[in-house]
XYZ file of C-alpha atoms in Angstrom:
776
model
C 35.265 -18.579 2.214
C 32.908 -20.335 -1.044
C 29.959 -21.921 0.007
C 27.967 -24.368 -2.261
C 24.577 -23.033 -3.104
C 22.061 -25.015 -5.122
C 20.453 -23.672 -7.972
C 17.403 -21.553 -7.361
C 17.251 -21.701 -3.704
C 17.562 -18.377 -2.495
C 14.740 -15.922 -1.621
C 15.328 -12.279 -1.925
C 12.397 -9.608 -0.880
C 13.427 -6.034 -1.698
C 11.754 -3.134 0.123
C 12.173 0.349 -1.574
C 11.461 3.450 0.774
C 11.913 6.554 0.651
C 14.906 7.073 2.485
C 16.621 2.982 3.054
C 16.638 0.251 0.026
C 15.872 -2.736 2.976
C 16.945 -6.208 2.238
C 15.344 -9.438 3.575
C 16.818 -12.843 2.011
C 17.100 -16.734 3.106
C 19.013 -20.083 1.547
C 19.628 -23.375 2.469
C 22.009 -23.743 5.290
C 25.066 -25.269 4.113
C 25.935 -27.045 6.896
C 22.206 -28.686 7.380
C 20.344 -27.862 3.852
C 16.959 -28.848 6.254
C 17.013 -25.749 7.504
C 17.026 -21.859 6.077
C 18.941 -18.973 6.760
C 18.608 -15.327 7.127
C 19.913 -12.154 6.439
C 18.866 -8.861 6.372
C 20.575 -6.168 4.623
C 20.113 -2.077 5.117
C 21.224 0.386 2.574
C 20.087 3.991 1.539
C 17.655 4.157 -1.713
C 19.382 6.709 -3.762
C 23.353 6.715 -3.110
C 24.336 8.191 -7.019
C 28.075 8.629 -6.305
C 28.547 5.048 -5.317
C 25.376 2.766 -7.123
C 22.434 3.785 -9.549
C 20.168 1.471 -7.781
C 19.621 0.243 -3.937
C 17.421 -2.825 -4.884
C 20.731 -4.019 -7.405
C 23.214 -3.028 -4.977
C 21.320 -4.884 -2.221
C 21.261 -7.888 -4.708
C 24.765 -8.302 -5.252
C 25.191 -7.411 -1.802
C 23.227 -10.570 -0.748
C 24.874 -12.876 -3.211
C 28.221 -11.686 -2.442
C 27.479 -13.011 1.480
C 25.102 -16.416 0.825
C 27.974 -17.594 -1.827
C 31.124 -16.291 -0.164
C 32.467 -14.977 -4.024
C 32.892 -11.060 -4.498
C 31.047 -9.839 -7.598
C 32.172 -6.230 -8.658
C 29.019 -3.772 -8.226
C 27.514 -2.820 -11.677
C 28.787 -5.937 -13.371
C 25.187 -7.946 -14.427
C 24.304 -10.154 -11.816
C 23.318 -14.080 -12.694
C 20.223 -15.549 -11.541
C 20.742 -19.209 -10.931
C 21.355 -19.584 -7.480
C 17.831 -17.350 -6.945
C 14.633 -18.835 -6.218
C 12.173 -15.617 -6.388
C 12.937 -11.984 -6.137
C 10.266 -9.534 -4.701
C 9.760 -6.074 -4.645
C 8.240 -3.397 -3.368
C 8.828 0.092 -4.438
C 7.299 3.728 -3.792
C 8.607 4.688 -7.188
C 4.686 5.628 -8.807
C 4.477 7.013 -5.326
C 7.051 9.198 -5.802
C 6.466 10.340 -8.766
C 2.605 11.187 -8.601
C 3.583 13.208 -4.875
C 6.370 14.885 -7.084
C 4.276 14.757 -10.410
C 7.066 13.571 -12.598
C 4.687 11.109 -14.377
C 4.908 10.327 -17.825
C 2.898 13.214 -20.850
C 0.222 11.372 -21.552
C -3.445 12.156 -23.916
C -6.998 11.759 -22.381
C -9.166 9.995 -25.310
C -12.564 11.077 -24.143
C -16.373 10.561 -24.713
C -17.309 13.713 -27.147
C -19.298 16.020 -25.178
C -17.050 15.288 -22.058
C -13.917 16.846 -22.341
C -14.019 18.663 -19.581
C -15.147 16.190 -17.314
C -11.952 15.300 -14.970
C -11.086 18.749 -14.746
C -14.314 19.652 -13.162
C -14.291 16.587 -10.864
C -16.930 15.665 -8.420
C -17.253 18.982 -6.742
C -15.402 18.509 -3.606
C -13.994 20.978 -1.789
C -12.011 19.670 0.712
C -10.278 22.986 2.511
C -13.664 25.713 1.662
C -12.286 27.830 3.953
C -9.000 27.851 2.816
C -8.228 31.677 1.283
C -6.050 30.818 -1.790
C -7.611 26.999 -2.840
C -5.112 25.554 -5.128
C -7.149 22.878 -7.437
C -4.509 19.900 -8.851
C -3.365 20.029 -12.271
C -4.953 17.057 -14.180
C -2.752 14.985 -15.268
C -2.949 14.619 -18.446
C -1.208 17.021 -21.242
C -4.390 16.670 -24.313
C -7.463 15.916 -24.822
C -8.825 14.075 -27.381
C -12.466 14.068 -28.044
C -14.114 10.711 -29.591
C -17.530 10.566 -31.572
C -19.444 7.198 -30.000
C -21.617 7.369 -27.239
C -23.987 4.969 -25.957
C -26.571 5.394 -22.703
C -28.230 2.291 -20.576
C -32.426 2.049 -21.194
C -34.356 3.096 -18.790
C -33.834 5.490 -15.811
C -32.141 5.009 -12.426
C -34.377 6.626 -10.137
C -37.502 4.588 -11.778
C -39.734 2.347 -8.813
C -40.076 -0.029 -11.259
C -37.216 0.065 -13.316
C -36.746 -4.727 -12.770
C -41.066 -4.561 -14.390
C -40.029 -1.968 -17.382
C -36.923 -3.287 -17.727
C -35.496 -4.815 -21.564
C -35.676 -8.908 -20.854
C -32.843 -10.882 -22.900
C -32.759 -14.458 -23.462
C -29.704 -17.040 -22.908
C -28.127 -15.937 -26.089
C -28.659 -12.411 -25.845
C -32.055 -12.013 -28.192
C -34.224 -9.266 -26.890
C -37.797 -11.025 -25.359
C -39.802 -8.007 -23.801
C -39.301 -4.442 -24.962
C -38.164 -1.812 -22.093
C -42.278 -0.174 -21.646
C -41.040 2.835 -18.575
C -41.336 5.993 -19.210
C -40.001 7.579 -22.688
C -40.883 4.240 -24.678
C -43.262 6.097 -26.899
C -44.264 2.161 -27.629
C -42.242 1.497 -30.537
C -39.231 -0.002 -31.032
C -37.390 -1.687 -27.807
C -36.620 1.428 -25.905
C -36.770 5.372 -25.710
C -35.084 5.842 -29.771
C -32.886 4.361 -31.871
C -30.028 2.577 -31.713
C -28.817 -0.817 -31.892
C -29.550 -3.303 -28.237
C -27.013 -5.164 -26.605
C -27.348 -6.406 -22.853
C -24.179 -5.239 -21.007
C -21.989 -7.056 -18.798
C -23.659 -5.767 -15.976
C -27.076 -7.391 -17.385
C -27.831 -3.673 -18.402
C -30.005 -2.862 -21.694
C -27.369 -0.582 -23.683
C -28.437 1.957 -26.452
C -25.850 2.058 -29.000
C -26.367 5.901 -30.832
C -22.883 6.078 -32.375
C -20.570 3.405 -32.917
C -16.661 4.975 -33.644
C -15.937 2.110 -36.117
C -17.417 4.146 -39.459
C -15.198 6.845 -38.327
C -12.432 4.819 -38.291
C -13.277 3.798 -41.607
C -12.650 7.549 -42.108
C -10.058 7.395 -40.794
C -11.219 10.451 -37.907
C -9.629 8.859 -35.086
C -6.677 7.478 -36.367
C -5.702 10.858 -37.942
C -5.843 12.042 -34.297
C -3.989 9.651 -32.732
C -1.720 9.779 -35.486
C -1.452 13.495 -34.836
C -0.518 12.582 -31.165
C 2.042 9.986 -31.847
C 4.065 12.505 -34.182
C 4.043 14.800 -30.893
C 5.554 12.871 -28.867
C 2.989 11.284 -27.050
C 3.448 7.350 -26.782
C 0.525 6.847 -23.138
C -2.986 7.069 -23.833
C -5.532 7.247 -21.336
C -9.028 5.797 -23.410
C -12.148 7.078 -20.835
C -15.892 6.331 -22.456
C -19.559 6.985 -21.003
C -20.385 3.245 -19.458
C -17.565 1.639 -21.006
C -17.536 -0.477 -17.520
C -20.829 -2.544 -18.647
C -20.016 -1.546 -22.863
C -16.062 -2.070 -23.494
C -15.982 -2.415 -26.985
C -16.034 1.071 -27.967
C -12.684 1.420 -25.801
C -11.187 -1.990 -26.747
C -11.502 -0.640 -31.030
C -10.030 2.624 -30.052
C -7.297 0.521 -28.037
C -6.461 -1.560 -30.574
C -5.646 1.358 -33.415
C -3.456 3.016 -30.345
C -1.237 -0.074 -30.423
C -1.538 -0.120 -33.470
C 0.010 3.199 -34.123
C 2.613 2.712 -31.843
C 1.298 3.789 -28.551
C 3.442 1.445 -26.114
C 1.239 2.092 -23.260
C -2.559 2.319 -23.408
C -4.531 2.660 -20.544
C -8.400 1.380 -21.001
C -10.446 2.195 -18.391
C -12.951 -0.962 -18.224
C -10.181 -3.120 -18.312
C -8.095 -1.275 -15.983
C -11.588 -1.501 -13.104
C -14.855 -2.298 -14.698
C -16.784 0.053 -12.021
C -19.414 2.843 -12.358
C -18.507 5.986 -11.146
C -17.052 7.660 -14.784
C -15.143 10.812 -13.064
C -13.099 8.265 -10.693
C -12.770 5.915 -13.139
C -11.271 8.708 -15.613
C -9.488 9.416 -12.770
C -7.286 6.462 -12.213
C -6.990 5.418 -15.886
C -5.164 8.610 -16.763
C -3.169 7.782 -13.447
C -2.778 4.387 -14.904
C -1.052 6.310 -18.084
C 0.500 8.661 -16.160
C 2.547 6.913 -13.858
C 3.129 3.120 -15.503
C 5.666 4.091 -17.992
C 7.856 5.651 -15.010
C 7.669 2.876 -13.771
C 8.367 0.606 -16.430
C 11.314 2.770 -17.593
C 12.291 1.813 -13.673
C 11.657 -2.079 -14.064
C 14.100 -2.141 -17.456
C 16.363 -0.456 -15.526
C 15.967 -3.372 -12.777
C 16.222 -6.271 -15.607
C 19.313 -4.402 -17.036
C 21.665 -5.475 -13.962
C 20.682 -8.995 -14.130
C 21.368 -11.554 -16.719
C 18.390 -12.473 -19.535
C 16.782 -15.760 -17.823
C 15.165 -12.959 -14.552
C 12.963 -11.680 -17.616
C 11.628 -14.830 -18.917
C 10.334 -15.388 -15.132
C 9.074 -18.963 -13.643
C 9.339 -20.376 -17.339
C 13.540 -20.367 -17.094
C 14.798 -18.644 -13.862
C 14.241 -16.731 -11.094
C 10.731 -15.020 -11.332
C 10.248 -11.677 -10.210
C 6.706 -11.013 -8.376
C 5.874 -6.941 -7.559
C 3.895 -6.373 -4.258
C 0.575 -4.423 -4.695
C -1.406 -2.192 -3.428
C -3.816 -4.136 -2.025
C -1.654 -6.598 -0.425
C -1.309 -9.585 -2.594
C 1.649 -10.604 -5.350
C 1.398 -10.146 -8.595
C 3.965 -10.956 -11.183
C 5.146 -8.325 -14.412
C 2.607 -8.625 -17.022
C -0.080 -7.644 -14.457
C 2.197 -5.097 -12.253
C 1.105 -1.561 -12.809
C 1.305 2.096 -12.178
C -2.128 2.160 -11.220
C -1.446 -1.480 -8.823
C 1.578 0.100 -7.209
C 1.006 2.947 -5.085
C 0.567 1.773 -2.116
C 3.120 -0.902 -2.923
C 5.601 0.334 -0.400
C 3.431 0.305 2.682
C 1.479 -2.799 1.864
C 4.376 -5.183 2.546
C 4.645 -4.031 5.819
C 0.504 -4.419 6.559
C 0.902 -8.314 5.210
C 3.700 -8.548 7.646
C 2.621 -7.621 10.877
C -0.622 -8.542 10.029
C 0.615 -12.269 10.221
C 3.452 -11.988 12.938
C 1.034 -10.047 15.326
C -2.350 -11.207 14.610
C -3.671 -14.447 16.977
C -6.868 -16.477 15.503
C -8.152 -17.119 19.113
C -7.744 -14.124 20.980
C -8.976 -11.867 18.649
C -6.596 -8.471 19.545
C -7.115 -5.723 16.936
C -4.004 -4.243 15.408
C -2.575 -0.622 14.805
C 0.394 -0.973 12.537
C 3.119 1.699 13.282
C 5.265 2.226 10.318
C 7.648 4.498 11.104
C 10.114 5.255 7.788
C 12.574 7.533 6.978
C 10.372 9.462 5.135
C 6.657 9.532 6.459
C 5.025 6.952 8.571
C 2.233 5.074 8.075
C -0.833 3.526 9.806
C -3.229 1.312 9.185
C -5.735 -1.556 11.220
C -5.949 -5.286 11.230
C -8.859 -6.976 12.976
C -8.080 -10.762 11.503
C -9.027 -9.474 7.415
C -6.744 -6.357 5.587
C -8.944 -3.172 5.518
C -9.175 -2.238 1.847
C -10.797 1.009 0.224
C -11.785 0.836 -3.023
C -11.191 4.792 -3.676
C -8.495 6.859 -2.316
C -7.008 10.527 -2.525
C -3.098 10.710 -3.307
C -1.839 13.988 -4.099
C -5.279 15.264 -4.750
C -5.524 12.328 -7.294
C -8.850 10.172 -6.413
C -8.413 6.915 -8.030
C -10.394 3.953 -7.953
C -8.307 1.073 -6.791
C -8.859 -1.979 -4.686
C -5.531 -0.916 -1.845
C -5.198 -1.807 2.022
C -6.831 1.390 4.209
C -3.245 2.662 4.863
C -3.311 6.553 6.229
C -0.146 8.346 5.457
C 1.078 11.582 7.336
C 4.649 13.297 6.233
C 6.361 12.720 9.993
C 8.782 10.385 9.911
C 12.810 10.171 10.393
C 13.861 12.503 7.626
C 11.072 15.382 8.419
C 12.440 18.345 8.395
C 12.661 20.254 11.943
C 11.762 24.133 11.556
C 10.479 26.936 14.088
C 8.270 29.232 12.234
C 5.422 31.788 13.590
C 6.652 30.665 16.923
C 5.772 27.093 16.320
C 7.467 23.773 16.750
C 7.334 21.649 12.908
C 7.814 18.664 12.191
C 7.601 17.978 8.388
C 5.896 18.028 5.986
C 9.263 18.552 4.392
C 11.426 15.587 4.166
C 15.091 15.242 4.074
C 15.240 11.966 2.872
C 18.112 9.974 1.672
C 20.076 12.581 -0.702
C 20.871 15.218 1.180
C 19.558 13.064 4.174
C 19.388 14.616 8.025
C 22.164 16.883 9.329
C 23.893 13.833 10.792
C 24.212 11.810 7.391
C 27.132 14.550 6.532
C 25.714 15.732 3.249
C 24.730 18.727 4.608
C 21.746 18.003 5.695
C 18.673 19.818 7.079
C 17.446 19.020 10.922
C 15.714 16.578 10.966
C 13.506 13.845 13.928
C 16.583 11.593 13.510
C 19.489 14.768 14.676
C 16.215 14.963 17.571
C 16.476 11.392 18.408
C 20.718 11.148 18.154
C 21.230 14.748 20.443
C 18.720 12.865 23.272
C 21.094 9.584 23.128
C 18.316 7.323 21.466
C 20.471 6.448 18.426
C 23.867 5.906 19.460
C 26.559 6.242 16.448
C 28.483 3.251 18.093
C 26.022 0.885 17.629
C 24.168 2.561 14.471
C 25.294 1.806 10.730
C 28.334 2.906 9.608
C 26.735 3.894 5.929
C 27.378 7.809 5.830
C 29.585 10.463 4.148
C 31.314 10.310 0.649
C 32.583 6.404 1.427
C 29.651 5.115 2.757
C 32.209 3.998 5.894
C 31.576 6.809 8.226
C 29.434 7.460 11.017
C 26.799 9.313 12.060
C 27.811 13.166 12.749
C 26.663 14.142 15.966
C 28.668 17.598 16.189
C 26.565 18.569 13.330
C 23.023 17.957 14.859
C 24.459 19.615 17.425
C 25.347 22.950 15.965
C 22.370 22.889 13.702
C 20.529 22.534 17.352
C 22.272 25.242 19.110
C 21.497 27.561 16.411
C 18.024 26.602 16.431
C 17.943 26.601 20.076
C 18.883 30.099 19.927
C 16.444 31.518 17.700
C 13.636 30.047 19.717
C 14.597 31.432 23.242
C 15.097 34.848 21.518
C 11.643 34.745 20.484
C 9.934 34.545 23.854
C 10.642 34.394 27.336
C 11.716 32.657 29.773
C 15.701 30.056 28.795
C 15.118 26.592 27.275
C 17.615 23.913 27.915
C 18.846 22.214 24.360
C 17.530 19.146 25.582
C 14.027 20.417 26.050
C 13.856 22.073 22.112
C 15.451 18.654 21.090
C 12.145 16.819 23.041
C 9.483 19.887 21.953
C 10.300 18.344 18.001
C 10.032 14.966 19.472
C 7.185 15.663 21.388
C 4.822 17.437 18.023
C 6.400 14.888 15.920
C 4.518 11.796 18.400
C 1.859 13.856 18.365
C 1.447 13.804 14.177
C 1.822 10.708 14.185
C -1.247 9.348 16.171
C -3.399 11.313 14.077
C -3.986 9.278 11.069
C -3.842 5.877 14.288
C -7.409 8.664 15.687
C -8.543 8.473 12.405
C -8.943 5.036 12.099
C -9.422 3.805 15.734
C -11.554 6.601 17.542
C -13.391 8.498 14.214
C -14.334 4.596 13.260
C -16.396 3.603 16.486
C -13.565 1.482 17.532
C -11.737 2.109 21.127
C -7.855 2.726 21.040
C -6.589 1.312 23.844
C -8.546 -1.782 24.122
C -5.486 -2.372 20.142
C -2.330 -3.554 20.222
C 0.133 -1.587 18.937
C 2.601 -2.869 16.246
C 5.757 -0.728 15.699
C 8.065 -1.444 12.925
C 10.375 0.573 10.058
C 13.509 2.025 10.674
C 12.491 4.585 13.748
C 9.429 3.119 15.229
C 11.279 1.533 17.890
C 12.513 5.422 19.378
C 8.694 6.548 19.368
C 6.620 3.026 20.233
C 6.699 3.531 23.765
C 5.984 7.269 24.093
C 2.630 6.945 21.399
C 1.489 3.934 23.057
C 1.262 6.148 26.431
C -0.487 9.162 23.599
C -2.935 6.504 22.985
C -3.802 4.651 25.667
C -2.279 1.415 24.593
C -0.888 -1.325 26.922
C 0.891 -3.784 24.882
C 3.802 -2.436 22.164
C 4.722 -5.622 19.370
C 8.099 -5.264 17.691
C 9.113 -7.913 15.785
C 12.964 -8.675 15.566
C 13.091 -7.944 11.768
C 10.935 -4.268 12.892
C 13.127 -1.945 11.006
C 12.780 -4.473 8.113
C 9.152 -5.341 8.198
C 7.767 -4.444 5.133
C 10.849 -6.544 3.145
C 10.084 -9.690 5.638
C 6.423 -9.415 4.312
C 7.250 -9.681 1.248
C 8.594 -13.163 2.336
C 5.187 -13.679 3.882
C 2.762 -12.420 1.212
C 0.212 -14.762 -0.419
C -0.041 -14.821 -4.221
C -3.554 -12.458 -5.048
C -5.580 -13.160 -8.532
C -8.969 -11.234 -8.810
C -11.785 -10.646 -11.320
C -14.129 -8.605 -10.635
C -17.777 -7.464 -13.443
C -20.264 -4.815 -12.518
C -23.622 -6.028 -12.410
C -26.243 -3.342 -11.556
C -29.237 -5.225 -10.385
C -31.310 -5.594 -7.377
C -30.775 -7.636 -4.847
C -33.779 -10.335 -4.418
C -34.660 -13.794 -3.228
C -35.358 -13.716 -7.555
C -31.850 -12.086 -8.568
C -29.816 -14.406 -5.491
C -29.692 -17.543 -8.002
C -28.432 -15.489 -10.791
C -26.190 -13.383 -8.314
C -24.114 -16.854 -7.176
C -24.132 -18.742 -10.462
C -22.147 -15.468 -11.259
C -20.074 -15.620 -8.163
C -19.423 -19.028 -9.166
C -18.178 -19.047 -12.059
C -15.602 -15.959 -11.191
C -14.650 -18.446 -8.425
C -13.999 -21.279 -11.692
C -11.699 -18.681 -13.618
C -9.797 -17.555 -10.622
C -8.876 -20.988 -9.076
C -8.018 -21.912 -12.821
C -5.814 -19.237 -12.970
C -4.028 -19.932 -9.840
C -3.338 -23.319 -10.821
C -2.143 -22.562 -14.061
C 0.577 -20.310 -11.612
C 1.091 -23.109 -9.797
C -0.868 -23.501 -7.099
C -2.536 -26.945 -5.853
C -5.993 -26.851 -4.231
C -5.493 -27.075 -1.104
C -3.373 -23.655 -1.043
C -5.887 -21.771 -2.769
C -8.391 -19.871 -0.930
C -11.250 -17.365 -2.148
C -13.350 -14.767 -1.238
C -16.783 -14.164 -2.825
C -17.784 -9.998 -2.522
C -20.577 -8.047 -3.302
C -20.242 -4.150 -3.843
C -23.690 -3.101 -2.738
C -25.301 0.191 -2.042
C -29.587 1.328 -0.931
C -31.069 2.792 -3.951
C -31.052 6.271 -3.820
C -27.412 6.457 -2.608
C -23.835 6.505 -4.189
C -21.772 5.160 -0.727
C -21.504 1.425 -2.061
C -19.915 -1.056 0.387
C -17.392 -4.094 -0.844
C -19.334 -7.272 1.300
C -17.964 -10.495 1.970
C -20.654 -12.299 3.334
C -20.264 -14.705 7.121
C -17.825 -17.752 6.896
C -21.258 -19.795 7.112
C -21.851 -21.220 3.867
C -25.243 -19.440 3.569
C -23.602 -16.397 1.882
C -26.304 -14.241 3.446
C -24.893 -11.096 1.713
C -27.977 -8.905 2.764
C -27.203 -9.510 6.532
C -23.977 -9.061 5.843
C -24.235 -5.104 4.096
C -26.626 -4.220 7.160
C -23.881 -5.059 9.033
C -21.317 -3.376 7.083
C -23.359 -0.481 6.850
C -24.507 0.065 10.056
C -21.319 -0.054 11.557
C -19.710 2.545 9.000
C -23.025 4.763 10.067
C -24.189 4.002 12.788
C -27.928 3.539 11.033
C -29.491 1.741 7.754
C -32.040 2.316 5.722
C -34.950 0.275 6.018
C -37.124 1.143 3.607
C -34.452 0.909 0.617
C -34.155 -1.821 -1.489
C -30.353 -2.235 -1.957
C -28.741 -2.530 -5.051
C -25.341 -4.769 -6.206
C -22.714 -2.761 -8.382
C -20.320 -4.977 -8.898
C -19.330 -8.475 -8.077
C -16.009 -10.038 -7.219
C -13.748 -12.628 -6.455
C -10.359 -12.691 -4.917
C -8.511 -15.932 -4.729
C -5.545 -15.930 -2.370
C -2.560 -18.565 -3.496
C -0.968 -18.984 0.099
C 2.496 -19.129 -0.011
C 2.763 -21.195 3.358
C 0.780 -23.407 5.975
C 1.303 -21.605 9.432
C 3.888 -19.205 11.133
C 3.831 -21.137 14.328
C 2.604 -20.221 17.627
C 1.530 -16.605 18.487
C 3.571 -14.224 19.766
C 0.617 -14.524 22.999
C 0.646 -17.949 23.942
C 4.422 -17.746 23.632
C 4.073 -15.115 26.150
C 1.852 -16.943 28.745
C 3.894 -20.430 28.652
C 6.828 -18.667 29.046
C 9.626 -18.529 32.386
C 10.256 -14.917 32.513
C 14.129 -14.207 33.789
C 15.071 -10.158 34.516
C 17.856 -9.320 33.189
C 20.779 -7.910 35.892
C 21.876 -4.250 34.523
C 25.473 -5.505 34.867
C 24.677 -7.159 31.423
C 24.492 -4.840 29.477
C 26.720 -3.830 26.650
C 27.322 -0.531 27.288
C 26.029 2.562 29.392
C 24.352 6.036 27.573
C 23.210 9.113 29.241
C 19.481 9.900 27.494
C 16.558 12.009 27.823
C 13.170 11.138 28.895
C 10.450 12.942 29.180
C 9.593 14.282 32.819
C 12.596 12.438 33.991
C 15.103 14.093 32.076
C 18.920 12.626 31.423
C 19.519 9.077 32.257
C 23.268 9.832 32.433
C 23.588 5.533 32.644
C 20.563 3.793 30.929
C 22.193 0.432 29.976
C 22.497 -0.327 25.986
C 21.634 -4.221 25.827
C 22.714 -6.096 22.391
C 19.150 -7.799 20.936
C 21.583 -10.724 19.598
C 23.027 -11.585 23.288
C 19.603 -11.852 24.716
C 17.762 -15.123 25.428
C 13.698 -16.446 25.058
C 12.265 -14.996 28.191
C 14.705 -12.328 29.030
C 12.945 -9.564 30.237
C 13.859 -6.122 30.921
C 12.324 -2.949 33.036
C 12.914 0.649 31.650
C 14.806 2.697 31.106
C 16.979 0.558 28.642
C 17.904 0.964 25.077
C 17.775 -2.327 22.710
C 19.550 -2.603 19.762
C 20.660 -4.223 16.845
C 22.142 -4.102 13.136
C 19.191 -2.293 11.990
C 16.852 -1.305 15.197
C 17.228 0.960 18.139
C 13.675 0.174 20.775
C 14.424 3.049 23.365
C 12.759 1.370 26.749
C 10.782 4.292 28.745
C 10.885 4.753 32.394
C 8.764 1.706 34.091
C 8.036 -0.649 30.328
C 8.416 -3.852 30.688
C 9.544 -6.043 27.472
C 9.662 -9.629 27.293
C 11.909 -11.354 24.803
C 10.436 -13.773 22.283
C 11.216 -15.573 20.024
C 10.539 -13.711 17.307
C 9.091 -10.634 18.967
C 9.841 -7.860 21.854
C 6.099 -7.958 23.945
C 6.344 -4.524 26.005
C 3.832 -3.663 28.412
C 3.405 -0.525 29.769
C 2.165 0.125 33.298
C -0.778 1.870 34.605
C 0.814 5.763 33.696
C 1.823 5.070 30.288
C 5.431 3.799 31.188
C 5.855 6.660 32.764
C 7.245 5.902 36.536
C 8.041 9.753 37.298
C 4.520 10.794 37.337
């Protein structure tokens, strides 16, 4: 039946993970246009025999379902009915992990050719007998004969007194008078003196301008172009405060025809040349791959989609820092954590109560990996991370990832049960996917009865219409169990072997949680566990028990929460400038003035994007460190209107390291303003308040949809475990484990002794004092 859906009314969010692509869509109810209906679609991320791009195929199914009209596969999709499409993608992440990025060249200041290869001398695996250093991302290096330096030296105890002073218009008022000055000129030696963005005095020793005239740089660039290079990373010394030389060479490269030019100062104008340089090479390595993917994505739609907000539906992308960005601002560097970020936003906004302030651990158990994060009222952001051996300087949500998910391969080596790090991925997938794949965690859950084929989506096999293959999993596990029993004394049953692998996977998933809590001084047991991801419901109770956590939240859309989080996410625009000044009473006014200017620019941009002033929230931050140290913390002042950054820095430093350096001066390396355009007003009552007022109703086992044999730790097989359908339960209904709760996209295992209350949006699960295990 065809429905009359208004133009620009369908909102679609798609999260393309390593194994599954999840979509959440909402549209006006045809019978009550004031209300919106929601639909959820889940499909394999890769299925080349049936479609070339999973998000495009998912959107086709969404439009077909909502409009009631048949839309053939591979046809160009019309976007008249679409309000927006929001995407998070792991394309760039996978390209980095698999080293399948774009060939590019590095342009760097002469004399620093090997700087990024040398790196920062860290040795994270110093006791390994066979250390293999990851190869650099760039393919070749070209040195550019340019050079600038900073006037003075950084450890001068009288740096402010000796520094060059500039007037408002940039002219020199007072020459440098510190160590190395010979009493002549403005600085320690010859060269033009200019004021950098950070306020530091920059001495220009050699400009690339005269070399351009001599065609030296142009000749080198043309040679690279003729050799097939189309992507460049440009990294010059001190460009964070003086980006002119990078800009000059970048413009020349674009005029020759380079399609991707990543200038380090434009990407992230922060001090530290090594991480800034590696970040630029990562951007040059990944952005072309991302652009190629997006070009293919846009080919599946009419031309209006690329026009964006001007002529039709707009496309927005989830950035690594949890904010939405448009196509022009989306790059490889900003997309490395695009996938997990949607899930963090989803659980944070649906689980946090600003009154009760319970800290939350997010556990995203996907097909390929498990992502863990923490939320305590504000997103935890890190500015330097290492992914696949590459240290990147870019704001990202603090997400710890471990290679243990539903698709993690199960092996027995040297007497050890192993879960991961290898993954069966979506193609061929676990053994039960009917494509000849290896044994994986999904196979273990299937044999233990924690997945029931009759309720699982029938999307497998060549026809995409077959159920999970239990026999394939059993045959493979029986073969493995025979090998295990032959290697040691005693006989383990098949269930004990299979559950042994689940225990290993659970412990692997607990490891990053402890790193985010106990390792940072937070009591793990004081947290709420928000479990999501396709496999989260099968492991949540046991992981909470291992960690001493008593309360678990599982959202109705937990298996597609990364896609649902896109629907809740805010538009973000931020500006950052280097600073390099001491934080003193005399300097605070000038720092506030610079923050005010950036705030005005950020608010202007968000208003241009269509946000009213009341929907704009601004965060003003200083990147601060103690003099003589190199560990800076991005500090947000307390929301009291005073903006006492010194007190906030002391609190943050003590929390992170357990002490403060009372006698050291504080240096501000950067100033940053993050503007947030709110896309919604509120999400209504919190789940905790709802539970407090609910009248609960114990559900009788006779209302179970079916019964199934399920294996539980300590208890063994419970042959007649009741299976309840989530859609058939009502708000206030209460279940006590052992039980299974299932809907079209997720399976939730309720261990013996656990109690689950259904609220309007969550399953609120509490474990008894024995961790939910009544057998102890």
